[in-house]
Coordinates of C-alpha atoms in Angstrom, one line a residue:
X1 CA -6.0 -14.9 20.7
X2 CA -4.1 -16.3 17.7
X3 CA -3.9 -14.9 14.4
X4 CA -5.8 -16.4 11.6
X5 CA -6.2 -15.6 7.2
X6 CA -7.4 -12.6 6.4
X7 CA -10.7 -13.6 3.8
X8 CA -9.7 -10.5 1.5
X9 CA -11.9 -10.6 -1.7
X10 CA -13.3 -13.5 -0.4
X11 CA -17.1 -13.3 -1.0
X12 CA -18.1 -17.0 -0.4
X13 CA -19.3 -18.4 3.1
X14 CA -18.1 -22.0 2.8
X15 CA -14.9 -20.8 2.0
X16 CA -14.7 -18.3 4.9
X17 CA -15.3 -21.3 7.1
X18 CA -13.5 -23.9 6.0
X19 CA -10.1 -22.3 5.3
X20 CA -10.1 -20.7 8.5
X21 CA -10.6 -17.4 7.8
X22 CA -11.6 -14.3 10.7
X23 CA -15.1 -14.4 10.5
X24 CA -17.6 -11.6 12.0
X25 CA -21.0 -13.4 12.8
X26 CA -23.8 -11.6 12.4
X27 CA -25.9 -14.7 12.6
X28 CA -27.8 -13.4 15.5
X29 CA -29.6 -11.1 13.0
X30 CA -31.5 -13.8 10.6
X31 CA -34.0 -14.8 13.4
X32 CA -35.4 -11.2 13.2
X33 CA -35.3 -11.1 9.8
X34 CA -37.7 -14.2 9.6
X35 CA -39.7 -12.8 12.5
X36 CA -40.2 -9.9 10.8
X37 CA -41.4 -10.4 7.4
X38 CA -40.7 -12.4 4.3
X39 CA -39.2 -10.1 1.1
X40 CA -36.4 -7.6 2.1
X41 CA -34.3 -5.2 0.5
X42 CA -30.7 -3.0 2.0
X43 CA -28.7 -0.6 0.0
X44 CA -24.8 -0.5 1.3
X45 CA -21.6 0.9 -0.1
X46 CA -19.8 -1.4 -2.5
X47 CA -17.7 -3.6 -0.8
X48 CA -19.6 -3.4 2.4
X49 CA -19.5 -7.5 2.3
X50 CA -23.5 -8.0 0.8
X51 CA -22.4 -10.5 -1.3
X52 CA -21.2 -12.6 1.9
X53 CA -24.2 -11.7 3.9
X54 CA -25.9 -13.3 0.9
X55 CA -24.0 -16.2 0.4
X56 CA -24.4 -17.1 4.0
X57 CA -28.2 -17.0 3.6
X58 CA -27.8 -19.1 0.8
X59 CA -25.8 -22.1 3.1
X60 CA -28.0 -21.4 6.2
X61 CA -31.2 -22.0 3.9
X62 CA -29.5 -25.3 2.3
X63 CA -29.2 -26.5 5.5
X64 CA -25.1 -26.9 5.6
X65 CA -25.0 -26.9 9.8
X66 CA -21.5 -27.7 9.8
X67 CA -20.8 -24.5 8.6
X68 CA -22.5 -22.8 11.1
X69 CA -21.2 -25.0 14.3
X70 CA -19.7 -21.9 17.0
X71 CA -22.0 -19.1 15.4
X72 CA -24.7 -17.5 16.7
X73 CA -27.6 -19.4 15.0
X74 CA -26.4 -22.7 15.4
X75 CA -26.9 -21.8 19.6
X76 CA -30.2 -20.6 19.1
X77 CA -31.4 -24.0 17.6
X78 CA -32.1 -22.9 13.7
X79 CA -34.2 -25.9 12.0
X80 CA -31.0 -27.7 10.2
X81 CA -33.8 -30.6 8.4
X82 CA -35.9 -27.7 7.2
X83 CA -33.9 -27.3 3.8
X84 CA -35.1 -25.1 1.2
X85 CA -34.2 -24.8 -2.9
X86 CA -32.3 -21.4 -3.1
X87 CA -31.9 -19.2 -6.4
X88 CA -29.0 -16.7 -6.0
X89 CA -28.7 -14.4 -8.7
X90 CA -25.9 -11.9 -9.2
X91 CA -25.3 -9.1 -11.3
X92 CA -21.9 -8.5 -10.4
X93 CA -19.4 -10.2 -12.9
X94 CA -21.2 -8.5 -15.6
X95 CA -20.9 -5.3 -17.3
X96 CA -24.1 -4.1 -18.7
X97 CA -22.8 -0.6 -20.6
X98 CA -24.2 -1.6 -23.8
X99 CA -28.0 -2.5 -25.2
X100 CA -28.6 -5.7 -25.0
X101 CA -26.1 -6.5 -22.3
X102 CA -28.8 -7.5 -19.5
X103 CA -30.6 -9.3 -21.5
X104 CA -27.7 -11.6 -22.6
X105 CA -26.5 -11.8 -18.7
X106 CA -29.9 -12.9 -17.2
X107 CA -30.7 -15.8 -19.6
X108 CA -27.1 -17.0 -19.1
X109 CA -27.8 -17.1 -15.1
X110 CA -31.4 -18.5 -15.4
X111 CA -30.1 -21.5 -18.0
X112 CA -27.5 -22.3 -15.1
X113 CA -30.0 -22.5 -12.4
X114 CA -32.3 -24.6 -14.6
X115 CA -29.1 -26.6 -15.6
X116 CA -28.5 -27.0 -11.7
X117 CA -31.5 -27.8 -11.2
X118 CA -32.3 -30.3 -13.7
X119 CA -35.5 -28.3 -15.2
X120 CA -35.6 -28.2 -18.9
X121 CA -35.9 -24.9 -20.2
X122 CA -39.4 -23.6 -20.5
X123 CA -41.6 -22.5 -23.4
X124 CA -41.9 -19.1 -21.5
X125 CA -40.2 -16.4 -24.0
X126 CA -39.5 -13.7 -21.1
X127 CA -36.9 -13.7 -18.5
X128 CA -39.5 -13.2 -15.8
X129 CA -41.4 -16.2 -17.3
X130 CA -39.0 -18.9 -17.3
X131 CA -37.7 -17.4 -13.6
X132 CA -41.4 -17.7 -12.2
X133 CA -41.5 -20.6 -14.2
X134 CA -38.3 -22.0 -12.4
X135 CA -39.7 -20.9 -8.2
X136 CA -43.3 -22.7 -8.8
X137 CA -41.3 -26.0 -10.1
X138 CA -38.6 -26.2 -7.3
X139 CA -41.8 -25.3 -4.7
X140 CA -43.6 -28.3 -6.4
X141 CA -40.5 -30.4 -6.4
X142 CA -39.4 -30.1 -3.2
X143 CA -42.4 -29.3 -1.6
X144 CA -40.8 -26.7 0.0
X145 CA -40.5 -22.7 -0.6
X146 CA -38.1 -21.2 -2.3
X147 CA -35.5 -18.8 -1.2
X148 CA -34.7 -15.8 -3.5
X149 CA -31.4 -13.8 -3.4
X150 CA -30.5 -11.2 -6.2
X151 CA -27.4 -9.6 -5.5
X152 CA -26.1 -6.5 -6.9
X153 CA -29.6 -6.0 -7.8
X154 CA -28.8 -2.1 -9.6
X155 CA -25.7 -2.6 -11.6
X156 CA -27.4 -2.9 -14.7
X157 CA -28.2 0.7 -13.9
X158 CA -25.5 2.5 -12.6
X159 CA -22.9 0.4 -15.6
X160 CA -25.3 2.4 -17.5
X161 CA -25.7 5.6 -16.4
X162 CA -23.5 7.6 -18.7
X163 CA -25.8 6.2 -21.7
X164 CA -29.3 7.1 -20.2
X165 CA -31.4 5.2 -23.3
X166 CA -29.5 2.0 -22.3
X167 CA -30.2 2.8 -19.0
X168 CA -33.6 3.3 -19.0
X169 CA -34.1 0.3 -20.9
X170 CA -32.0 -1.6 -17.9
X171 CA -34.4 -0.3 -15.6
X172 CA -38.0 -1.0 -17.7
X173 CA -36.4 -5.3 -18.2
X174 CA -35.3 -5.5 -14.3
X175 CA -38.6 -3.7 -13.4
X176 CA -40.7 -7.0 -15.4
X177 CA -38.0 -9.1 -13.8
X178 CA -38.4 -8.6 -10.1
X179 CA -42.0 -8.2 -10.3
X180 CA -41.9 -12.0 -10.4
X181 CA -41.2 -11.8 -6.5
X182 CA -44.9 -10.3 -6.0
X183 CA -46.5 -13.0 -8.7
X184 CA -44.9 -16.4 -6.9
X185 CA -45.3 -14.6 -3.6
X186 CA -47.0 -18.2 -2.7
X187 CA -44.2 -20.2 -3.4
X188 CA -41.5 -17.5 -2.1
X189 CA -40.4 -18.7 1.3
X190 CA -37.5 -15.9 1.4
X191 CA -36.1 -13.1 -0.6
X192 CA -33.0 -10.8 0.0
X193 CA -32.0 -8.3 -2.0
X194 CA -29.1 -6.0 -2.5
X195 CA -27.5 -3.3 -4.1
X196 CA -25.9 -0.1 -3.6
X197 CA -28.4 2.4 -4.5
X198 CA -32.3 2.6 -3.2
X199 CA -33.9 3.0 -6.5
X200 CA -37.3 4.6 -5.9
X201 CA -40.3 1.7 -5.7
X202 CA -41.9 3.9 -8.6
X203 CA -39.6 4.0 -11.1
X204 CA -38.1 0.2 -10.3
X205 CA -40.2 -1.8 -8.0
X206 CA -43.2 -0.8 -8.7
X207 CA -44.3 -3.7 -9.4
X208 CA -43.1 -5.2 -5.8
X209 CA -44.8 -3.4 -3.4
X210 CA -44.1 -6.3 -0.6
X211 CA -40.4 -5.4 -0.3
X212 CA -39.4 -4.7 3.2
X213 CA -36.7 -2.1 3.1
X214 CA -34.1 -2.3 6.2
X215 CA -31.6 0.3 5.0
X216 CA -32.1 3.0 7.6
X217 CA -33.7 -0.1 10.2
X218 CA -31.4 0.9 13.4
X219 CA -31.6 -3.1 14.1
X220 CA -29.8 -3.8 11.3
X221 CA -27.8 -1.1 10.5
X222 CA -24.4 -3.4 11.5
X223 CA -25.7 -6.4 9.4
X224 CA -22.8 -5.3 6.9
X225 CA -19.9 -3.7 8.0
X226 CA -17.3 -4.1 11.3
X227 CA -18.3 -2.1 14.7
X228 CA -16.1 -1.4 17.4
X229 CA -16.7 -4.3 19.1
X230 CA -16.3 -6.6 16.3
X231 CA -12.7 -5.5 16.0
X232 CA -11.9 -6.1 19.6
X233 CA -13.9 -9.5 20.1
X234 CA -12.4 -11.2 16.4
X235 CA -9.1 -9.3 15.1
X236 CA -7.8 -8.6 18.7
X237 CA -4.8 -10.6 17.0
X238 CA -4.1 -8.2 14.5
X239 CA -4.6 -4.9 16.6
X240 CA -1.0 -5.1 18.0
X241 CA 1.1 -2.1 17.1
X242 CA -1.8 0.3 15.4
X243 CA -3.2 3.5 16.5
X244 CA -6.8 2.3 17.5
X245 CA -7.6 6.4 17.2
X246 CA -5.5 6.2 13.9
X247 CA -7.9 3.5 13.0
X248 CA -10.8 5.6 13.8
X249 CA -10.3 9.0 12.2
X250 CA -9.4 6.9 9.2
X251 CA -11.8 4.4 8.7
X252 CA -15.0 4.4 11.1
X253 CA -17.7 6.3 10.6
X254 CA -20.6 4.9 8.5
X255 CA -23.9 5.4 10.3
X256 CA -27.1 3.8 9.0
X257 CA -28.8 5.1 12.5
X258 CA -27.6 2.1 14.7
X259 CA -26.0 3.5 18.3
X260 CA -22.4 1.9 17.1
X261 CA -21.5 3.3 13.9
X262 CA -19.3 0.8 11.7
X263 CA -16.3 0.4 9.4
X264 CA -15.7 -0.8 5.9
X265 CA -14.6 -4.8 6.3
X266 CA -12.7 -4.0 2.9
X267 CA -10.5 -1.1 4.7
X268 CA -9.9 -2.9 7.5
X269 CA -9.2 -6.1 5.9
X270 CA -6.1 -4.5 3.8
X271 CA -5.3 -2.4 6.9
X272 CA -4.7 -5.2 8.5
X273 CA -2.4 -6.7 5.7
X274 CA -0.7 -4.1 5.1
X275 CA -0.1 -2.2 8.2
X276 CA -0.5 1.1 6.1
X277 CA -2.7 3.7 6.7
X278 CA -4.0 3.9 3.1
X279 CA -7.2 4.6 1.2
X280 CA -7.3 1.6 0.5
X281 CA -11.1 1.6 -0.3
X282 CA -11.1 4.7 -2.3
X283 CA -8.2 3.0 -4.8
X284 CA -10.6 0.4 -5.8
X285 CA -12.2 3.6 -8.1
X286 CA -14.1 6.5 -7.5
X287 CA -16.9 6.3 -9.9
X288 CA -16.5 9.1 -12.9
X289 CA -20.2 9.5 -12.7
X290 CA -20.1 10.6 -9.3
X291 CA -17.6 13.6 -9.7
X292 CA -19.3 14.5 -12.9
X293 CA -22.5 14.6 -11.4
X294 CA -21.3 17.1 -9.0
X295 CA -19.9 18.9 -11.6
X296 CA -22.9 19.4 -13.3
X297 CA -25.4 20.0 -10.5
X298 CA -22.2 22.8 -9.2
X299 CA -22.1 21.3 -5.8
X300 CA -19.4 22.9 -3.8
X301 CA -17.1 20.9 -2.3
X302 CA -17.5 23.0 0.7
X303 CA -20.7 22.1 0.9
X304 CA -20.7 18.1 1.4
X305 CA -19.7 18.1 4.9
X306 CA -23.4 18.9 6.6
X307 CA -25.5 18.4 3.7
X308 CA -29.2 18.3 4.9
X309 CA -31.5 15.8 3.4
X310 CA -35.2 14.5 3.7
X311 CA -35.2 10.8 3.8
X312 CA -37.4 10.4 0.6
X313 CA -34.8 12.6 -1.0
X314 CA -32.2 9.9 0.0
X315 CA -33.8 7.3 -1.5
X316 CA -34.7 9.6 -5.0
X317 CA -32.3 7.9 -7.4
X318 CA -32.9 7.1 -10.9
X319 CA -31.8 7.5 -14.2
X320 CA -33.8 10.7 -15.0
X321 CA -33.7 12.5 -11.2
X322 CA -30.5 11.2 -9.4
X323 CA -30.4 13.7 -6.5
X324 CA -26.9 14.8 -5.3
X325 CA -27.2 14.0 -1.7
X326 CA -28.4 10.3 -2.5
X327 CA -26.0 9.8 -4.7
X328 CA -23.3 10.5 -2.0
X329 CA -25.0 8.9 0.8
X330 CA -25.8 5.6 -1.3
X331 CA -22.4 5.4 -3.0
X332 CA -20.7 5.8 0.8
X333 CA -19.0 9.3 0.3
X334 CA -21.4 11.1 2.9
X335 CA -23.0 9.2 5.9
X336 CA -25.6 10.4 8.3
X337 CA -24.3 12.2 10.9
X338 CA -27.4 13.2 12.8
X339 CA -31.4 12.9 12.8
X340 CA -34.1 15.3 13.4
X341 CA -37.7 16.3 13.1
X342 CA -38.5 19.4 11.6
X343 CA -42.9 19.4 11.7
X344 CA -44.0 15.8 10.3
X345 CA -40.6 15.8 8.0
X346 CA -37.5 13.4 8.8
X347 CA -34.2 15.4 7.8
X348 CA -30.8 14.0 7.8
X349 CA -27.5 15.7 8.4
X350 CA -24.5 14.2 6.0
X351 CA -20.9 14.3 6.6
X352 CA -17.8 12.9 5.6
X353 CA -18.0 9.2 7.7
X354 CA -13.8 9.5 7.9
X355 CA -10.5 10.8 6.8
X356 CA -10.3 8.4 3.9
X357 CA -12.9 9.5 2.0
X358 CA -12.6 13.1 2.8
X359 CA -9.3 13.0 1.6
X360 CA -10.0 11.0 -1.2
X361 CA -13.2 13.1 -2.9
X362 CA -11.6 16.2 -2.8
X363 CA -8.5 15.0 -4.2
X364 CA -10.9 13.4 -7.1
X365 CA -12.8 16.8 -7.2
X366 CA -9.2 18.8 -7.6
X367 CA -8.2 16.6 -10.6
X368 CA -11.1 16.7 -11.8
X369 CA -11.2 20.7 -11.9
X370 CA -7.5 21.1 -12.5
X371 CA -7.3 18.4 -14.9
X372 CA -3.8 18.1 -14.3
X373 CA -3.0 15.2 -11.8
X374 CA 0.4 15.6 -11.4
X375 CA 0.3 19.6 -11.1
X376 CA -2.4 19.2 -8.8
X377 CA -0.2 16.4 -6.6
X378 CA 3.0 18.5 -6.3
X379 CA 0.7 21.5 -5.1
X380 CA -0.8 19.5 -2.5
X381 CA 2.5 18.6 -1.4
X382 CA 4.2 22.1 -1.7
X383 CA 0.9 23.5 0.4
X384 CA 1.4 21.1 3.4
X385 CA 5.2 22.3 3.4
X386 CA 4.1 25.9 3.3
X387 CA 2.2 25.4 6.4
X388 CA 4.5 23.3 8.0
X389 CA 7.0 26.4 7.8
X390 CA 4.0 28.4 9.0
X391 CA 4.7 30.7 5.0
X392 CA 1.6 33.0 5.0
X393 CA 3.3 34.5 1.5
X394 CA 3.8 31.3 0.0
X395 CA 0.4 30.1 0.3
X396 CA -0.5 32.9 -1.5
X397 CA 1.7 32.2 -4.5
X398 CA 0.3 28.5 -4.8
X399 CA -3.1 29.1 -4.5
X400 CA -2.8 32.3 -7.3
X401 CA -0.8 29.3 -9.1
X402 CA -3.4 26.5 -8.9
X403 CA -6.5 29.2 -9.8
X404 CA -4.2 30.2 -13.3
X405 CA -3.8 26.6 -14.0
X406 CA -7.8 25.8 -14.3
X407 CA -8.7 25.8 -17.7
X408 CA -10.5 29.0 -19.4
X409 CA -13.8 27.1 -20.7
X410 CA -14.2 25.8 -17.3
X411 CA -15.5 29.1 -16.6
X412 CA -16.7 29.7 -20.1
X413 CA -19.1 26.8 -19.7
X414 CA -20.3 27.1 -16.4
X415 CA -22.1 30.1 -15.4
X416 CA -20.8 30.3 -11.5
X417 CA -23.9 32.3 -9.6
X418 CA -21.5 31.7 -6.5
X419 CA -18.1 32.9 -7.0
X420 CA -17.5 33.3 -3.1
X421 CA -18.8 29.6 -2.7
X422 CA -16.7 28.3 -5.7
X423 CA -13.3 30.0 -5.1
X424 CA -13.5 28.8 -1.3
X425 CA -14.1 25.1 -2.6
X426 CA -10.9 25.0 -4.3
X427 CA -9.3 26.3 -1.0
X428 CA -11.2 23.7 1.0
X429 CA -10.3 20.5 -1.4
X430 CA -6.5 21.5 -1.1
X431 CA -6.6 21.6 2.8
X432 CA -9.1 18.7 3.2
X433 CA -7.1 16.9 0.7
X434 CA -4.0 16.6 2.6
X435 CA -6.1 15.6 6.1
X436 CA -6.3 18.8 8.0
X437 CA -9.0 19.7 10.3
X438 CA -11.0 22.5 8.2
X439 CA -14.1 23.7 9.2
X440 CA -16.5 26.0 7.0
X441 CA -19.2 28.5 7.8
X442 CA -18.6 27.8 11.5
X443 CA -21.1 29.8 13.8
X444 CA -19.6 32.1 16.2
X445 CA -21.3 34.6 18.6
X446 CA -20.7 37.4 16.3
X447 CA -21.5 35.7 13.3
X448 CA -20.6 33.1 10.5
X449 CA -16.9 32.3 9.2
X450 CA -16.4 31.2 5.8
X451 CA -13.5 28.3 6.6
X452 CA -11.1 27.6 9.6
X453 CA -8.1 25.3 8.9
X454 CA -6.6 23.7 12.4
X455 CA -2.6 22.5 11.4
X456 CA -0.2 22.0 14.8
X457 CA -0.5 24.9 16.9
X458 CA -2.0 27.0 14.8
X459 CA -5.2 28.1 13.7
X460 CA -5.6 29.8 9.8
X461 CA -9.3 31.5 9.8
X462 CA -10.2 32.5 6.4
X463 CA -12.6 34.6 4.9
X464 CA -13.4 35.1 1.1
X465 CA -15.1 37.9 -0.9
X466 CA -15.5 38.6 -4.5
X467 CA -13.7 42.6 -5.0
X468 CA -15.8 43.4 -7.3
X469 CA -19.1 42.7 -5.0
X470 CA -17.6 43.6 -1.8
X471 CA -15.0 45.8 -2.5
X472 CA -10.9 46.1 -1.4
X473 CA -9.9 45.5 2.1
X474 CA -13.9 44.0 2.9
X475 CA -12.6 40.3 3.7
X476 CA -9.6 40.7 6.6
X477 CA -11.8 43.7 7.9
X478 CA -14.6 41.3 8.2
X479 CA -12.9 39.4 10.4
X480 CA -11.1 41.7 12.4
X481 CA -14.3 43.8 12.8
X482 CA -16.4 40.4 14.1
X483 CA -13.8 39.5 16.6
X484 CA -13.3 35.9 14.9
X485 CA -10.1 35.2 16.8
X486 CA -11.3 35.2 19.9
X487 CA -13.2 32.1 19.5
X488 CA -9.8 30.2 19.2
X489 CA -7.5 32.3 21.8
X490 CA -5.5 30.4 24.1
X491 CA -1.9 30.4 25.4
X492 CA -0.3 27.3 22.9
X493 CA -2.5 28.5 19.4
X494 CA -1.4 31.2 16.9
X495 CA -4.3 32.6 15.1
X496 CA -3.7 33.7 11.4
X497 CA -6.6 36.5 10.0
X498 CA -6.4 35.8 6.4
X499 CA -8.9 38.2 4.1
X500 CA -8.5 36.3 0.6
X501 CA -10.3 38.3 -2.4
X502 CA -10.6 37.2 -5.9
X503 CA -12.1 38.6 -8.8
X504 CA -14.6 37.3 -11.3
X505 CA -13.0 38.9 -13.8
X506 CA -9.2 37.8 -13.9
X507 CA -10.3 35.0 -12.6
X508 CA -8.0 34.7 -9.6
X509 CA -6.7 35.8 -6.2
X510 CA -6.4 39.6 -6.2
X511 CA -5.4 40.2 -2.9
X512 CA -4.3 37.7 0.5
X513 CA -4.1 40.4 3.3
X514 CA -3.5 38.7 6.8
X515 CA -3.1 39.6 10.6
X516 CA -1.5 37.5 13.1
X517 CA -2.8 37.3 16.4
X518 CA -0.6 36.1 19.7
X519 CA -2.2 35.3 22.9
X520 CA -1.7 39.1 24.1
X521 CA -4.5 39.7 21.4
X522 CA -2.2 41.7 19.6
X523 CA -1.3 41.8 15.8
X524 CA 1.3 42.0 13.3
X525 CA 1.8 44.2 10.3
X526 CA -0.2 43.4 7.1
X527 CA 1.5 42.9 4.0
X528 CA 1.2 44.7 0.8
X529 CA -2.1 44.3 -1.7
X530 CA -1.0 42.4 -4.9
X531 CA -1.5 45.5 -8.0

């Protein structure tokens, strides 16, 4: 298999093709879509390659077969003479922070299109006039239907978010806009569109209630996105001297209920440049909102990994009740890890999809909390060290360190119900940070642990307590007492007992007693209580 260009950033079809670029067909997929229905809507990740999937609709409906011969669709005998007018509209080059923005952006796209097109501009005053005033006269033109593709469909929104007036305002013009898909439904052969949040059909399309929604369809949750298979059957070239598990635990992992679960074609793509093991997704920006907001609702980072949702709770987003757990799950920071019924509801379990963005959100949170970036780097680094030289005391002088260094009105201003919950968040970030295995609350037959961190041959099982709720001594006994280690005993692992207690009033670590535990079950001597 010989090595071909790598379409980074490349988000047009026809140039995909005729540059000779990898390309991952997913061809076999538009059949069903047709099959199936007629207006459709899928939420991904930024950078999940929509805009592609788009774009590719937009040549296949044109009618461009030579861009198509070797693919999928072009075997199954597609209807190259049945060409149809298509209207792609994208929100994506704009930025829409500020009122009046949108408004602005959308009658610059619809005079282009009519420009294309050769339509004079109509009388219509509205945006969602002269666009249903543009689909009835290509239909009566060309005598065909009219294919409809909006891309980025929600950035208006989300560029807003921090300015909820503006917002809302985003939302109420885009509502009108959209609606137009239900009024030329008629004249509408196709419409696709895409975004990465699922704003609910109340709020935004209420006015299309046709849309199809395929974001949690299992038969098209790889329609964006690399699988396993993919990766072998196309870039087989470019898989020569990487870890495939490396691969893997660092970018796989995003489940939209399919059997395969995907990757990010952006990760892999600059993976595959760079021969790094980087984030390389995550350093395209973490949105502010997105930490903030967790800041706000006083999530806890330990939290995030097996977050249980309803599905309408997944798809609750919008400007004035933007739900945590959709927020993560939409903007690709938790994924669905596992389904169940519970009565006549439909819960999901969320986790992390992979090391990247583990990693990468609780290094965002840390910064955000320490607001010190380079303190908080050089304490990352100085932890992994600590634990490398297996330094029990010294990871009890950087984590009394880091808690000093978080500024007074953080506590001043937020009234923390959970201490317990939020000092063992800051412990969790730190190890999660720097890509450890760390487990939290994890059932054992004598009860639940707070957090068990997994580094080399050893195994660091934690348990936290506020002093003055629970009194000295009440974490390590805990564990000793419930007979944690034994869960983890085995002839090449060293158990660490570590009882950490804070207190809500200095604000800090108080005392980090610990026991070590060898495979004859016995322990070592405690250290001494801090004063």
């Amino acid at each position: 298999m010989s090595r071909r260009k790598l379409p980074i950033g490349i988000q047009t079809f026809r140039k995909v093709r005729e540059d000779g670029c990898y390309y991952v067909d997913k061809t076999d997929l538009i059949p069903h879509l047709l099959d199936g229905g007629t207006h459709y809507f899928l939420s991904r990740p930024r950078r999940f390659g929509k805009s592609l999937l788009l774009d590719t609709l937009k040549e296949l409906f044109e009618g461009n077969e030579e861009l198509f011969e070797g693919l999928d669709i072009h075997r199954d005998g597609w209807d190259w003479s049945a060409r149809h007018p298509v209207l792609l509209l994208t929100f994506g080059s704009g930025h829409f922070a500020r009122a009046g923005d949108l408004e602005i952006e959308v009658a610059d796209r619809l005079s282009e299109a009519e420009g294309a097109a050769g339509i004079a501009r109509p009388t219509a005053a509205s945006a969602a006039g002269r666009l249903r005033h543009l689909i009835r006269t290509l239909r009566e033109r060309t005598g065909r239907r009219v294919v409809l593709l909006v891309d980025e469909y929600d950035k208006p929104i989300l560029d807003a978010l921090e300015d909820a007036e503006v917002a809302r305002a985003n939302r109420d013009y885009l509502r009108g806009l959209y609606a137009v898909v239900k009024d030329c439904d008629a004249d509408i052969r196709f419409s696709f569109i895409t975004g990465v949040s699922r704003f609910s059909k109340v709020s935004l399309f209420s006015g299309v209630n046709n849309l199809k929604d395929i974001t949690l369809d299992p038969r098209y949750s790889s329609i964006c996105g690399y699988t396993e298979a993919d990766l072998d059957s196309v870039f087989g070239a470019e898989l020569s001297g990487l870890d495939r598990d490396a691969i893997r635990d660092w970018y796989n992992g995003y489940s939209w209920l399919g059997e395969e679960k995907v990757y990010n074609p952006f990760d892999i793509l600059l993976l595959f440049d760079s021969r790094e093991f980087e984030p390389h997704w995550l350093e395209t920006g973490t949105p502010t909102f997105l930490v903030e907001t967790l800041f706000r609702r006083r999530v806890r980072s330990v939290d995030l990994d097996g977050m249980l949702a309803s599905g309408e709770l997944l798809s609750t987003f919008d400007v004035n009740a933007i739900a945590p757990e959709a927020l993560l799950f939409q903007t690709g920071y938790l994924t669905i890890r596992e389904r169940e019924r519970v009565g006549q509801r439909t819960l999901y379990r969320l986790g992390y999809p992979n090391r990247e963005v583990r990693e990468g959100l609780n290094e965002q949170l840390l910064r955000r909390l320490g607001q010190d970036s380079t303190r908080q780097t050089a304490n990352s680094v100085q932890l992994f060290r600590l634990l490398e030289a297996d330094d029990i005391e010294g990871l009890r002088e950087v984590f009394h360190a880091f808690y000093a260094s978080i500024p007074h009105q953080w506590f001043t201003n937020n009234d923390i119900a959970d201490y317990e919950g939020f000092y063992a968040s800051v412990f969790y970030s730190y190890f999660a940070g720097i890509g450890l295995d760390v487990t939290v609350e994890e059932s054992t037959n004598a009860g639940r642990l707070d957090m068990a961190v997994r580094f080399e041959d050893r195994v660091y099982i934690f348990e936290f307590k506020v002093i003055e709720q629970a009194g000295e001594g009440a974490a390590l006994a805990q564990l000793i007492a419930r007979r944690y280690a034994d869960k983890y005993r085995s002839p090449s692992v060293r158990i660490h007992l570590i009882g950490v207690e804070f207190s809500s009033e200095s604000r800090n670590v108080v005392a980090f007693e610990h026991e070590t535990r060898h495979t004859n079950g016995h322990g070592l001597s405690r250290p001494p209580r801090w004063a």
